[in-house]
């Protein structure tokens, strides 16, 4: 009894919302295992994993920004068009003004910031609903893309392509692996272990019960095991390939934004605004500034995603960005965000995006046509959200939560979970 | 004390994992790749052949997909025929080609949705030792494309231009004739080739003043219909009729394909005007019906059967380790290299020769009787 309780409380987090997130991770693992069996081991082969990240990093980057927009209680329909608009401008800037590619990337981010400021202004300061502002933006920037590009496809230079289809260089001794990828994996392992001990120390200092040692060890072993497995896979691809550059950009963004949304006051304000904007405002949250920030941030990330896609495609084309907003929004909702705002996590959205990505990839490996893939993805989205809504109506957070209910203490658990980006809680913030 | 045990346990676990990691051995699959793709030694007769086609927007592609599935099966290959989705065409096709490479396809046949946005995937296919054949649409900006198989598209344009002139002359012996020009999607490499072929025939007549583009919209950017979308062509024709043909007679319309031709005719009928000479291409069922009913003037028969058959011949030659037959090694430069090409001749079809042209086509020949 007590061991199960410990495990439930500490490994998957004690709260129901964490159990729900565990449910999503479980689904992801189940899908991966399913396709691994169905495709005869192709799914987890290194070249396929690399391709998976290359193909989806731009959607996952969009999902980060979209999560913050949705948590704040808005929506952004314009991301695909902004990505396309930035893509064509950046491609043209390199082709016609021969801007060096690092400058062109900064130029692209600046365009994103300007567009974001424009949309943020209408949403935050004029009070036009984001749905309308971004619907207008969707038309505006799609038209802008066609206007500037004349609907032509414009190629981008080799150096620029690194951010979309580049790999880490091969350095050091010939170990049979990509050494830099191994180093990254090692760094991740060290970080996980360091954090676990740090969290235990914090809890002791706060006079809270640290999790039993065996749970910490189990948790670390699972995490380190996954990281070791992944880095070996990514490092053992064809010579010249490694963990992709676009994947590194994604991981860096996930870590940074997870920290921001969990551990900073400004980040928690987004949750406060989405949960109850009146209450947040009365508590001193600068409503306009938060709304302006999330819209602007989304546009900058959309620009980055657009550039990564252009780099991967080696050219900017008129079809870029079509339907991306829907993929990003689907990832966020599958990842457990609430339609009404205030609830959701970055890591949840990434897991949601990965569920879609693995589903897509696995079905393609099986040779299922796009028509049927779309039908399946549509049903998965509907079921994932419907399950969530249904469970909330029943007063439970999730099936996992309800199954494990009997193991739980009757008194509420004190909210002393250690800060842990891998297992963020999805609760609404109470502004302090 | 417990802490210490825990710590040592953790360290032990990590050490064990690290050990397994190194013990797993170094198994980097594949060599630097390029060398593999260099010289052809053939491959197993039951290998996987990937076919990536654009979205199902025209019946031509649907037919091609069926023909590939059946043809490759008959030839003893395993096949994986995929269409891009309707809205996210480029990203879908990129993912599909990557999946085919992962599955170990030996030859990948690509009907590109965007000619310039596939170079990364084609390079990956090449590095994995697969041969890449561009089907119907040339893939640009890549050194890794091996072959191109298509109908002679410049010739298609020339046939359209000539048929337009002939058709107008048959209706009205003397000019000048008022015409309007339409061209295909600007991201499709072929659209410009069709247009240039047609202008090759029409330009001398326009210069002589015998043929007049009354709206003066002769630039390919003005005439282009993004995505070959019927509604785009219909809207443009509506606008041309309002702006230019209030009291003028329209004698002919150069349309690059059947879908657009029918949209143009719908627009003209809607405006209550007499249907002019309208060209087309692809021999779609509805257009053949329209030709037999005397509405659309002509279409081009590019028998998809022949094109697919020729492509499968190339795959067979590659399987046996031979060099596939090509008949044009000069004209198709994709921006990086001149691609070895096999060109098939197109045939112009009007009401007069329809029965003869479609005699071998089980779907179209009944329509011509």
Coordinates of C-alpha atoms in Angstrom, one line a residue, chain A residues 42 45-48 51 55 58 146 150-155 161 165 170 175-179 189 193 197 200 204 211-214 217 220-221 224-225 228 232 234-242 309-320 322-324 327 360-361 363-371 374, chain B residues 2-7 9-11 13-14 17-18 20-33 56 80-104 113-121 123-124 127-128 140-141 185-188 221 226-227 229:
Chain A
X42 CA 11.5 0.7 -38.7
X45 CA 15.5 2.9 -36.4
X46 CA 17.9 5.9 -36.3
X47 CA 17.2 7.3 -39.7
X48 CA 13.5 7.3 -39.0
X51 CA 13.5 12.1 -40.0
X55 CA 9.8 16.6 -40.2
X58 CA 8.7 23.2 -36.9
X146 CA 1.8 35.5 -53.0
X150 CA 4.6 36.1 -57.3
X151 CA 3.7 32.5 -56.3
X152 CA 7.1 31.4 -57.3
X153 CA 9.4 29.0 -55.5
X154 CA 12.7 30.6 -54.4
X155 CA 15.7 28.5 -53.5
X161 CA 19.6 25.0 -45.0
X165 CA 18.2 19.9 -42.5
X170 CA 31.7 14.6 -37.0
X175 CA 33.8 5.8 -32.0
X176 CA 31.3 4.5 -34.5
X177 CA 28.9 7.1 -33.3
X178 CA 28.4 10.8 -33.8
X179 CA 30.5 12.1 -30.9
X189 CA 22.0 12.5 -18.2
X193 CA 20.8 13.4 -12.0
X197 CA 19.5 15.7 -6.1
X200 CA 15.7 16.6 -2.9
X204 CA 14.8 19.0 2.8
X211 CA 10.6 11.4 -2.0
X212 CA 11.8 8.0 -0.9
X213 CA 15.3 7.3 -2.2
X214 CA 14.3 4.2 -4.3
X217 CA 16.6 6.2 -8.2
X220 CA 16.5 8.8 -12.6
X221 CA 17.1 5.3 -14.1
X224 CA 18.7 8.2 -18.0
X225 CA 17.7 5.0 -19.8
X228 CA 20.9 6.9 -23.3
X232 CA 22.6 6.1 -29.1
X234 CA 20.5 9.4 -32.9
X235 CA 24.3 9.0 -32.9
X236 CA 24.3 5.8 -34.8
X237 CA 22.6 7.0 -38.0
X238 CA 24.3 7.1 -41.4
X239 CA 27.7 8.8 -41.2
X240 CA 27.2 12.6 -41.5
X241 CA 23.9 12.4 -39.6
X242 CA 23.3 13.1 -36.0
X309 CA 10.7 24.7 -43.0
X310 CA 12.1 26.7 -45.9
X311 CA 15.6 25.5 -44.9
X312 CA 14.4 21.9 -44.9
X313 CA 12.7 22.3 -48.2
X314 CA 15.7 24.1 -49.6
X315 CA 13.2 26.7 -51.1
X316 CA 10.3 28.9 -50.1
X317 CA 7.2 28.0 -52.0
X318 CA 3.6 29.4 -52.3
X319 CA 2.2 26.4 -50.4
X320 CA 4.3 26.8 -47.3
X322 CA -0.9 25.7 -45.4
X323 CA -2.8 24.1 -42.5
X324 CA 0.0 24.5 -39.9
X327 CA -1.5 21.0 -36.6
X360 CA 1.6 10.2 -39.1
X361 CA 5.0 8.7 -39.5
X363 CA 0.9 5.2 -40.9
X364 CA 3.1 6.4 -43.7
X365 CA 5.6 3.7 -43.1
X366 CA 2.8 1.2 -43.3
X367 CA 1.8 2.8 -46.6
X368 CA -1.5 4.1 -45.5
X369 CA -2.7 7.0 -47.8
X370 CA -3.1 10.5 -46.7
X371 CA -6.8 10.3 -47.0
X374 CA -6.3 12.5 -42.0
Chain B
X2 CA 20.0 5.7 3.4
X3 CA 21.1 8.7 1.4
X4 CA 24.5 7.2 0.8
X5 CA 23.0 3.9 -0.3
X6 CA 20.7 5.7 -2.6
X7 CA 23.5 7.8 -4.1
X9 CA 22.7 3.0 -6.3
X10 CA 22.1 5.8 -8.6
X11 CA 25.7 6.0 -9.7
X13 CA 22.6 2.4 -12.4
X14 CA 24.2 5.1 -14.5
X17 CA 23.6 2.0 -18.5
X18 CA 26.8 3.5 -19.8
X20 CA 25.4 -1.4 -21.9
X21 CA 25.7 1.6 -24.2
X22 CA 29.3 0.9 -25.1
X23 CA 28.7 -2.8 -25.2
X24 CA 25.9 -2.3 -27.8
X25 CA 28.7 -1.9 -30.3
X26 CA 29.1 0.6 -33.0
X27 CA 26.6 -0.1 -35.7
X28 CA 26.3 2.9 -37.9
X29 CA 24.1 1.7 -40.7
X30 CA 25.2 2.5 -44.2
X31 CA 28.4 4.1 -45.6
X32 CA 28.8 7.6 -46.8
X33 CA 26.1 6.6 -49.3
X56 CA -5.8 13.8 -56.0
X80 CA 4.2 1.9 -52.1
X81 CA 2.0 4.4 -54.0
X82 CA 1.2 7.6 -52.0
X83 CA -0.7 10.8 -52.7
X84 CA 0.0 14.1 -50.9
X85 CA -2.9 15.4 -48.8
X86 CA -5.1 18.1 -50.1
X87 CA -3.9 21.1 -48.0
X88 CA -0.4 20.3 -46.8
X89 CA 0.9 18.9 -50.1
X90 CA 4.6 19.7 -49.9
X91 CA 5.1 18.6 -46.3
X92 CA 3.2 15.4 -46.9
X93 CA 5.2 14.6 -49.9
X94 CA 8.5 15.3 -48.1
X95 CA 7.4 12.9 -45.3
X96 CA 6.2 10.2 -47.7
X97 CA 9.5 10.2 -49.6
X98 CA 11.5 10.0 -46.4
X99 CA 9.3 7.1 -45.3
X100 CA 10.0 5.3 -48.6
X101 CA 13.7 5.8 -48.1
X102 CA 13.4 4.4 -44.5
X103 CA 11.6 1.4 -45.9
X104 CA 14.5 0.8 -48.2
X113 CA 3.9 18.9 -56.0
X114 CA 6.4 21.7 -55.8
X115 CA 9.3 21.2 -58.2
X116 CA 11.9 23.1 -56.0
X117 CA 11.1 21.9 -52.5
X118 CA 12.2 18.3 -52.6
X119 CA 15.9 18.5 -52.9
X120 CA 16.7 17.5 -49.3
X121 CA 14.6 14.4 -49.6
X123 CA 19.5 13.9 -51.6
X124 CA 18.5 11.6 -48.7
X127 CA 22.5 8.8 -50.1
X128 CA 20.6 5.7 -49.2
X140 CA 14.7 21.3 -59.8
X141 CA 17.8 22.5 -57.8
X185 CA 0.3 27.0 -61.6
X186 CA 3.6 29.0 -61.3
X187 CA 5.1 26.5 -58.9
X188 CA 4.7 23.7 -61.5
X221 CA 2.2 36.3 -64.0
X226 CA -2.3 29.2 -58.7
X227 CA -2.6 25.5 -57.9
X229 CA -7.6 25.6 -59.3

